CSV table of C-alpha atoms and ligand atoms in Angstrom, one decimal:
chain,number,residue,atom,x,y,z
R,10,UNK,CA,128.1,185.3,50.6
R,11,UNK,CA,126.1,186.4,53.9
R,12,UNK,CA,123.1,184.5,54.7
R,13,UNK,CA,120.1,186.5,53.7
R,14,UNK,CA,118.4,188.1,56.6
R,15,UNK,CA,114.8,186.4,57.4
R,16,UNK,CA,112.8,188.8,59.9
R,17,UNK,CA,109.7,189.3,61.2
R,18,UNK,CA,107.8,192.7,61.5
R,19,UNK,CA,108.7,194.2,65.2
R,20,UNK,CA,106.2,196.2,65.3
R,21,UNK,CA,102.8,194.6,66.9
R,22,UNK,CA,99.6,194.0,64.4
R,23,UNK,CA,96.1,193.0,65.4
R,24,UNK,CA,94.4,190.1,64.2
R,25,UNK,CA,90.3,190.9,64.5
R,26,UNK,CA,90.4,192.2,68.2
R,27,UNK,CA,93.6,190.3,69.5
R,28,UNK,CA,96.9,192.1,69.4
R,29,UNK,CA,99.5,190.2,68.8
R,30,UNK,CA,103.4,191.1,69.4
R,31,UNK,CA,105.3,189.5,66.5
R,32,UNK,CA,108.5,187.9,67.8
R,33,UNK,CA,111.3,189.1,65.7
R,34,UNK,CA,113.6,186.0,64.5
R,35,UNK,CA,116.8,187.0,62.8
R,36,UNK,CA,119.4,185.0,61.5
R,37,UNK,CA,122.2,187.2,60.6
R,38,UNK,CA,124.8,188.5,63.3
R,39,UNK,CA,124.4,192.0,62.0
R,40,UNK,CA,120.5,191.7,62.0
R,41,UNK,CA,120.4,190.6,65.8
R,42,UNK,CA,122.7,193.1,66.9
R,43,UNK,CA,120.5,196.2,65.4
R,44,UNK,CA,117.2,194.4,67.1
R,45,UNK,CA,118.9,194.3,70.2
R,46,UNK,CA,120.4,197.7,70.3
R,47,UNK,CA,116.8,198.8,69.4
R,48,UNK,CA,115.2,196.6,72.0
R,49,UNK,CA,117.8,198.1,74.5
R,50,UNK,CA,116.7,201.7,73.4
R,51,UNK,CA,115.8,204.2,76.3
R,52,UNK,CA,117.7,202.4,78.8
R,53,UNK,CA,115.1,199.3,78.6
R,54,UNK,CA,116.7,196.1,80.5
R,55,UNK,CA,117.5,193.2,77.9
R,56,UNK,CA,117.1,189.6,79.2
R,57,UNK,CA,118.8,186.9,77.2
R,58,UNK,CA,118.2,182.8,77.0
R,59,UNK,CA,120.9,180.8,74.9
R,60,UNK,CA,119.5,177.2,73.8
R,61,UNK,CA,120.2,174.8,71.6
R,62,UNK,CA,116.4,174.5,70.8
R,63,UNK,CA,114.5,171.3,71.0
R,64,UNK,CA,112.4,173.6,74.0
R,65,UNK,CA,111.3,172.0,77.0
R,66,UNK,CA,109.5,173.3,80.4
R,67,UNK,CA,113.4,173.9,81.5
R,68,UNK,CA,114.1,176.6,78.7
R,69,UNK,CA,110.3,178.0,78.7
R,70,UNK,CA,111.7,178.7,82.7
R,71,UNK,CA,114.5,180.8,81.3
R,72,UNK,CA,112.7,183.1,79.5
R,73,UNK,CA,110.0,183.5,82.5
R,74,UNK,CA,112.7,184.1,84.4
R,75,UNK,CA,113.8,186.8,81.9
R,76,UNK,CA,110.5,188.5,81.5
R,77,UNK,CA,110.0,188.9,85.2
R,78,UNK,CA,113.2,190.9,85.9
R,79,UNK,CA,113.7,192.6,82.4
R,80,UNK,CA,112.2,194.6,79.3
R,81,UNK,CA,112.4,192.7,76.7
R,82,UNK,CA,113.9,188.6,76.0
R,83,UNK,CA,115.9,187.8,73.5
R,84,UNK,CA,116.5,184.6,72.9
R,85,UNK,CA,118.5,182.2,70.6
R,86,UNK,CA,119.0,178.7,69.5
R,87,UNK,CA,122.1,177.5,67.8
R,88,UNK,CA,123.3,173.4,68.2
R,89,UNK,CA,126.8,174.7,68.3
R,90,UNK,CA,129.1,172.5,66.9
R,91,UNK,CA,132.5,173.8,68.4
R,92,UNK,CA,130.9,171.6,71.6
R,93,UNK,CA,130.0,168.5,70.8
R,94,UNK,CA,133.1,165.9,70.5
R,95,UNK,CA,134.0,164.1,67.3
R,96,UNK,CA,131.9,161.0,68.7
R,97,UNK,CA,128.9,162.7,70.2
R,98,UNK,CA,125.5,163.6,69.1
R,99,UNK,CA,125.9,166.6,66.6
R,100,UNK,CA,124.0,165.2,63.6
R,101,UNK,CA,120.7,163.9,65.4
R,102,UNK,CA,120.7,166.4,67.6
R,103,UNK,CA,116.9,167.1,68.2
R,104,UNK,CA,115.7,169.8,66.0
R,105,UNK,CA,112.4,171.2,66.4
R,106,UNK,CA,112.2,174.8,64.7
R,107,UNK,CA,108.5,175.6,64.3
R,108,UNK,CA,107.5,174.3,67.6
R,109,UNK,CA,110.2,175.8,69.6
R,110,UNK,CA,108.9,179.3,68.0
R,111,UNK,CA,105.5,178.8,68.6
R,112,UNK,CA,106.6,178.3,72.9
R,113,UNK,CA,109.2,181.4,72.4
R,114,UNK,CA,106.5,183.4,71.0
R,115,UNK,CA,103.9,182.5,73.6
R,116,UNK,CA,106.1,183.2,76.8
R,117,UNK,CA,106.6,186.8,75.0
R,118,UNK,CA,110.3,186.8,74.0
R,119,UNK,CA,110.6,189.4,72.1
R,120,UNK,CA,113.9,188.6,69.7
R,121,UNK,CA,115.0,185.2,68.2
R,122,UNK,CA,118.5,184.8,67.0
R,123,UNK,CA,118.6,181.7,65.1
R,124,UNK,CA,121.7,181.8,62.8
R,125,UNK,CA,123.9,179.2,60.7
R,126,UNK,CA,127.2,177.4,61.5
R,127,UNK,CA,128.3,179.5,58.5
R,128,UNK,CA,127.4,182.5,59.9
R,129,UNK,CA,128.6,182.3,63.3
R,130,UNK,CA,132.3,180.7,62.3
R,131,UNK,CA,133.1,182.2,59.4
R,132,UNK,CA,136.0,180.2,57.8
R,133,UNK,CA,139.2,180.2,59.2
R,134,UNK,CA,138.1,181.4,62.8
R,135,UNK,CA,141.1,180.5,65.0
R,136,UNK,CA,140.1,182.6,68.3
R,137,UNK,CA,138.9,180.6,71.6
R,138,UNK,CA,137.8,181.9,74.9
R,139,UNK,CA,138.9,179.1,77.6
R,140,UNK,CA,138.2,179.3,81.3
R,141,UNK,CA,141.5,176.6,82.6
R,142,UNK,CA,141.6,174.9,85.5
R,143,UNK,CA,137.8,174.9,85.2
R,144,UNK,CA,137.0,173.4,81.9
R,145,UNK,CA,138.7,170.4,82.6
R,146,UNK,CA,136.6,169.8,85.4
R,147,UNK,CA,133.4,167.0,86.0
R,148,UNK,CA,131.6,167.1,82.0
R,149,UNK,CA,135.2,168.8,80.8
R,150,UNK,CA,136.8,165.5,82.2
R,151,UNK,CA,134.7,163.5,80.2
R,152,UNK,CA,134.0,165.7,77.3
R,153,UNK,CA,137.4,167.4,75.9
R,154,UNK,CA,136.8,171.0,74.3
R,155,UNK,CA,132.9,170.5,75.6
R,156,UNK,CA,133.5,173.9,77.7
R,157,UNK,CA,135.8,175.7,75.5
R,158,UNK,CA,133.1,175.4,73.1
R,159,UNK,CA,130.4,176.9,75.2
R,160,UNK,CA,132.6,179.7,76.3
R,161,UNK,CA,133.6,180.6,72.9
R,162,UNK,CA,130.0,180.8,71.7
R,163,UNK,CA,128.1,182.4,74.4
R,164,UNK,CA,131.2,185.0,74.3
R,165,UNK,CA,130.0,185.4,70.7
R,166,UNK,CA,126.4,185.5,71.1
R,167,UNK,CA,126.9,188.7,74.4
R,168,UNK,CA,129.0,190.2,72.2
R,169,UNK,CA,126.1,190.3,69.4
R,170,UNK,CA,123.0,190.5,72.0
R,171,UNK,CA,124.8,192.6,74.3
R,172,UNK,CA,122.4,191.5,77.5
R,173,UNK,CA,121.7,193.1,80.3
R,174,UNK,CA,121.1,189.6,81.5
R,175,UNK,CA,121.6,186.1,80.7
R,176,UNK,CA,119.7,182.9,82.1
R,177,UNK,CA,121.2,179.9,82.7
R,178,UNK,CA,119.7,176.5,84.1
R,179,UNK,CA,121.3,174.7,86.8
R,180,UNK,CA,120.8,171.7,85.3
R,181,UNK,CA,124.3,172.5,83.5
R,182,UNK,CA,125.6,173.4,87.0
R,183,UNK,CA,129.6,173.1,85.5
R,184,UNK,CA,128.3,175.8,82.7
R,185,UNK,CA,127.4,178.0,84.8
R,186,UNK,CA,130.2,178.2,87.0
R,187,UNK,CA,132.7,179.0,83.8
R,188,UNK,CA,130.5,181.4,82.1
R,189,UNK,CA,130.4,182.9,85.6
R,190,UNK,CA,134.0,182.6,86.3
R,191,UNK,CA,134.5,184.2,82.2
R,192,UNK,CA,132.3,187.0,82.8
R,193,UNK,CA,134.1,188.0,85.9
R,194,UNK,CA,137.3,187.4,84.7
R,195,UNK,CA,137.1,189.4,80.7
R,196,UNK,CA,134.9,192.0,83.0
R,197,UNK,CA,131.6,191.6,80.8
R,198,UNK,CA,128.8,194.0,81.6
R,199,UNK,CA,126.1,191.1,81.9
R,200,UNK,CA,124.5,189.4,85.0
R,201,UNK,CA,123.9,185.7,84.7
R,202,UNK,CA,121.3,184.4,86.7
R,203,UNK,CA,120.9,181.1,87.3
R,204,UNK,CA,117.8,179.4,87.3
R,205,UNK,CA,116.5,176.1,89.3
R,206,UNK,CA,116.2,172.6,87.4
R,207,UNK,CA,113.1,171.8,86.4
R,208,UNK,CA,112.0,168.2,86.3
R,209,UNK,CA,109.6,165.9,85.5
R,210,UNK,CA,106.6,164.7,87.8
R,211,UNK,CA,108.7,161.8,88.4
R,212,UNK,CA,111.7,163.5,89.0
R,213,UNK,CA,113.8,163.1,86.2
R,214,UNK,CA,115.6,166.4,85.3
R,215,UNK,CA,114.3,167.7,82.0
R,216,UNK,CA,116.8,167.2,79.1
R,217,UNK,CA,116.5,167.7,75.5
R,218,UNK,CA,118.2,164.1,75.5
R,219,UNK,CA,115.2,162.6,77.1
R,220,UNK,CA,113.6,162.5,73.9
R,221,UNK,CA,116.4,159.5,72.5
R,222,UNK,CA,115.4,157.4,75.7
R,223,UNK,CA,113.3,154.6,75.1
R,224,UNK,CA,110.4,153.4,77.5
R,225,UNK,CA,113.0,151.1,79.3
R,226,UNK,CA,115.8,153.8,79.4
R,227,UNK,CA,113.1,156.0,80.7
R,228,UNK,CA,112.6,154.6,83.5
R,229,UNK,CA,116.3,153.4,84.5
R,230,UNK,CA,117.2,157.1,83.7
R,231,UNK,CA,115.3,158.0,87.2
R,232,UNK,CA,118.0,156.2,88.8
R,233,UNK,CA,119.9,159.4,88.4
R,234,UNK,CA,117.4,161.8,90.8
R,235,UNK,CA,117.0,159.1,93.0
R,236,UNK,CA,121.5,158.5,94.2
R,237,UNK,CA,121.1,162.4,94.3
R,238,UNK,CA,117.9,162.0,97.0
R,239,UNK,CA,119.9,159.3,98.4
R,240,UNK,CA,122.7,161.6,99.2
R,241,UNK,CA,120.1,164.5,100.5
R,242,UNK,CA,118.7,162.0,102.9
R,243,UNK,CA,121.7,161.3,104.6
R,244,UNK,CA,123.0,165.0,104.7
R,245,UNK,CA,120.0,165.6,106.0
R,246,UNK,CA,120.4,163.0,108.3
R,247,UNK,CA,124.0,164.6,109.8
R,248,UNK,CA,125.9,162.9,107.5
R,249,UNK,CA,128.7,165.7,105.9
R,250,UNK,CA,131.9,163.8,104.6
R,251,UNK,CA,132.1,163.8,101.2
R,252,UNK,CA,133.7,160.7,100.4
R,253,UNK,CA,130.4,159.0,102.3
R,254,UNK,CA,128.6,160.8,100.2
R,255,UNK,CA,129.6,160.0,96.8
R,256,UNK,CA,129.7,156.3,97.5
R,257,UNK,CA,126.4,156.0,99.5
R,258,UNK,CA,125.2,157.8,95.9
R,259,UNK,CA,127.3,155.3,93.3
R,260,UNK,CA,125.6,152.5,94.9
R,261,UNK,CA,122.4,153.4,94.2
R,262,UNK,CA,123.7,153.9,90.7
R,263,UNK,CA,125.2,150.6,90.5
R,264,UNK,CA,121.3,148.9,91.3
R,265,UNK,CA,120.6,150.2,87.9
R,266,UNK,CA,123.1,147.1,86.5
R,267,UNK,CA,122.5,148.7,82.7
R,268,UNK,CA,123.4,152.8,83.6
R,269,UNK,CA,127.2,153.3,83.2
R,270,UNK,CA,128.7,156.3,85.7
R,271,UNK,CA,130.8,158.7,84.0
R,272,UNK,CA,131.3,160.4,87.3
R,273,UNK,CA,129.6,161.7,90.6
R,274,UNK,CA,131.2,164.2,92.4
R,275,UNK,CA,131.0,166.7,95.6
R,276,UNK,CA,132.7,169.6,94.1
R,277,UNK,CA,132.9,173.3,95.7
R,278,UNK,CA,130.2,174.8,93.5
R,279,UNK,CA,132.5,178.2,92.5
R,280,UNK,CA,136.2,176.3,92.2
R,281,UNK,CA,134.2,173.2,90.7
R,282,UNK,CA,137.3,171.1,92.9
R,283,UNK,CA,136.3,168.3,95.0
R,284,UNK,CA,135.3,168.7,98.9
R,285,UNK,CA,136.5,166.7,101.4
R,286,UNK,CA,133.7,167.7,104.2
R,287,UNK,CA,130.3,169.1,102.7
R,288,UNK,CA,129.7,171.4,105.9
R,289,UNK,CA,129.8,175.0,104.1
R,290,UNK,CA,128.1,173.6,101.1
R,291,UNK,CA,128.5,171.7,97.7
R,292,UNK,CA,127.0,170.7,94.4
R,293,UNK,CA,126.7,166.7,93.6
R,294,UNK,CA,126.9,166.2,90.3
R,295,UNK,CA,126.4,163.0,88.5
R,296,UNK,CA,126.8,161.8,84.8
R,297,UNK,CA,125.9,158.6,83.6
R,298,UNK,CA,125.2,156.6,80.2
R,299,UNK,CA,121.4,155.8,80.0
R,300,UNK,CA,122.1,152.9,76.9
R,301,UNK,CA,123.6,155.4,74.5
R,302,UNK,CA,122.3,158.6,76.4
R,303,UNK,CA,124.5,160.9,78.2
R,304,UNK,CA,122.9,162.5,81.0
R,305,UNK,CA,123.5,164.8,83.9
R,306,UNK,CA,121.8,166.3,87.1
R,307,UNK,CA,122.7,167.8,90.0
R,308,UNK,CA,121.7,169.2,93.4
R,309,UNK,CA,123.4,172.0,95.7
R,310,UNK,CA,123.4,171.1,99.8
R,311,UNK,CA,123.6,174.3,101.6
R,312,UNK,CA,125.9,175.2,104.1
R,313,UNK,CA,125.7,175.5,107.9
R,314,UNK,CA,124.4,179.3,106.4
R,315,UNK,CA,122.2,178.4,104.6
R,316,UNK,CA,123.0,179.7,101.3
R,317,UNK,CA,121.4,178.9,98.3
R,318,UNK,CA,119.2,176.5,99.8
R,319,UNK,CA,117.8,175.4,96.3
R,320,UNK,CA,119.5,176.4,93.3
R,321,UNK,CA,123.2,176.6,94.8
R,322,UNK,CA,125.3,179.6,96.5
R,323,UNK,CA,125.7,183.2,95.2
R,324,UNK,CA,122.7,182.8,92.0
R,325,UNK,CA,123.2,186.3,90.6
R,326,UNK,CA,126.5,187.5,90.1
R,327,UNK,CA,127.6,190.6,87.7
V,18,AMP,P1,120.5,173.6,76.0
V,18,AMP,O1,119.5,173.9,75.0
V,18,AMP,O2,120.6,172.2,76.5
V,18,AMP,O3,121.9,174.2,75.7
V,18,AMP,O4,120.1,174.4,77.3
V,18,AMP,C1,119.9,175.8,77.3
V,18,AMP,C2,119.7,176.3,78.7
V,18,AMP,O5,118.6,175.7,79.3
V,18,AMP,C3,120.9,176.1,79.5
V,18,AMP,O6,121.2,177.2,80.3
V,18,AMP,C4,120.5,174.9,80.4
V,18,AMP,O7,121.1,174.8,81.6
V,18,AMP,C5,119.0,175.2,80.5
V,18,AMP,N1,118.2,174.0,80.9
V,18,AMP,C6,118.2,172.8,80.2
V,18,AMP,N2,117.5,171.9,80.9
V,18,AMP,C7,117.0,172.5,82.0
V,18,AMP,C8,116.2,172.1,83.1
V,18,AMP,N3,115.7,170.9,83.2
V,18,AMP,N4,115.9,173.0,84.0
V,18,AMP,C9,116.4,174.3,84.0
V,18,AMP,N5,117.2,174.7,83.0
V,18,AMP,C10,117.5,173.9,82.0
């Protein structure tokens, strides 16, 4: 039996004298793709934010990003099981419905796609969309079928939204590089844009994970920005082999005795495969167990060009 379909009114209303533009939240497949085929009507640029929910100042930049360059946002939020592992954090997964609507709504997004395991693998699925030879690579290592997960599902939700756009943070630097790689590879009409991490005062990169830390793990999780910095510094400083890099940046991971490294890498931020000489530019990645916390972060050095001086080489591609 198909879920039944929950949506609000698209059309605005006005409370006394303040209009308000309803966001319209749908929770069936065939729902969202009428919305968005609606909200694309007239040739009208449609921006579109994938999350898992459990918002934070990182997603809320997504859909900024989104309004700025297109017509309407769409956005959705799914904790999609196909890419958590048999041991990870599915069931207490943050969840935060009403709240994460309440932000959506107030940035302006327009659509909210918000449906059920049920209705997005319908029993018996047995398709997969894999990128190999690149999601085997840093969290693919450590996470088997983490990125054949993602790639199946965002395959599934721009089939549904159909965007014009999609957003993605560079916070999930790896994820971006496959769903770039899958979009140019399966020729799919959507630009992903990637968007720069945002981070708390103190640095630490904005997670929806942050919320199992505890005060302690808090504060040791900062060790993570800081072996990044300590590998900017000495780039900045002249320094450009890799392997100098990486280790200058493990020891300052190792100070914090209780943080266990899952891996930190100098990759080639396209190919995602490790660099011996960070002259023409590279992404350091890092992932490391805060207590029971998994967490990553990430910055891109620029080349001798240049390039991508914040957010990492090439950040639009078609
Ligand atoms: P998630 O809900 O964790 O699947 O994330 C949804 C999107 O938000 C992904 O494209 C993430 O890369 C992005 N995102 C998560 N954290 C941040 C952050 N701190 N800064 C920028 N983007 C982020």
């Amino acid at each position: 039996m198909r879920a039944r379909a929950h949506c609000t009114p698209l059309n605005p209303h006005t409370t006394s004298d303040i209009q308000i533009n309803a966001m319209k939240i749908c929770n069936t497949i065939e729902d969202m793709r009428a919305a968005c085929r609606e909200a694309k009507r007239g040739g009208k640029r449609l921006g579109f934010v994938p999350t898992m929910g459990a918002l934070h100042e990182g997603h809320l930049s997504l859909v900024r990003a989104a309004k700025d360059s297109c017509d309407a946002v769409a956005a959705s939020i799914f904790v999609n099981p196909l890419q958590f592992g048999p041991r990870e954090d599915l069931g207490k997964y943050p969840r935060s419905f009403s709240r994460d609507r309440a932000l959506l709504e107030k940035e302006g997004a327009e659509l909210l796609f918000t449906p059920s395991v049920e209705e997005m693998y319908p029993a018996g699925a047995i398709t997969w969309i894999e990128v190999e030879g690149l999601s085997d690579k840093l969290d693919g290592r450590s996470r088997p079928g983490h990125f054949r997960g993602v790639t199946t599902v965002v395959t599934k939700l721009f089939h549904i939204v159909a965007p014009d756009a999609a957003f993605f943070g560079q916070k999930d630097a790896a994820q971006v590089a496959i769903v770039r790689r899958m979009v140019r590879d399966l020729n799919f009409p959507v630009e992903i844009v990637a968007c720069p991490i945002v981070r708390e005062p103190d640095g630490l990169a904005m997670s929806s994970r942050n919320a199992y830390l505890d005060p302690e793990e808090r504060r040791q999780a900062l060790v993570l920005h800081r072996s990044l910095q300590e590998v900017k510094e000495l780039w900045e400083g002249g320094e450009r082999d890799a392997a100098q890099l990486a280790a200058a940046g493990q020891q300052e991971v190792a100070k914090e005795k209780s943080v266990r490294l899952d891996y930190f890498e100098i990759v080639e931020p396209d190919s995602l495969n490790p660099v011996a000489s960070v002259a023409n530019g590279a992404l350091v990645a890092i992932a490391a167990f805060v207590g029971a916390t998994r967490l990553i972060d990430n910055i891109v050095l620029p080349g001798s060009s240049g390039a991508g001086k914040n957010q990492g080489p090439s950040l639009r591609s078609g």
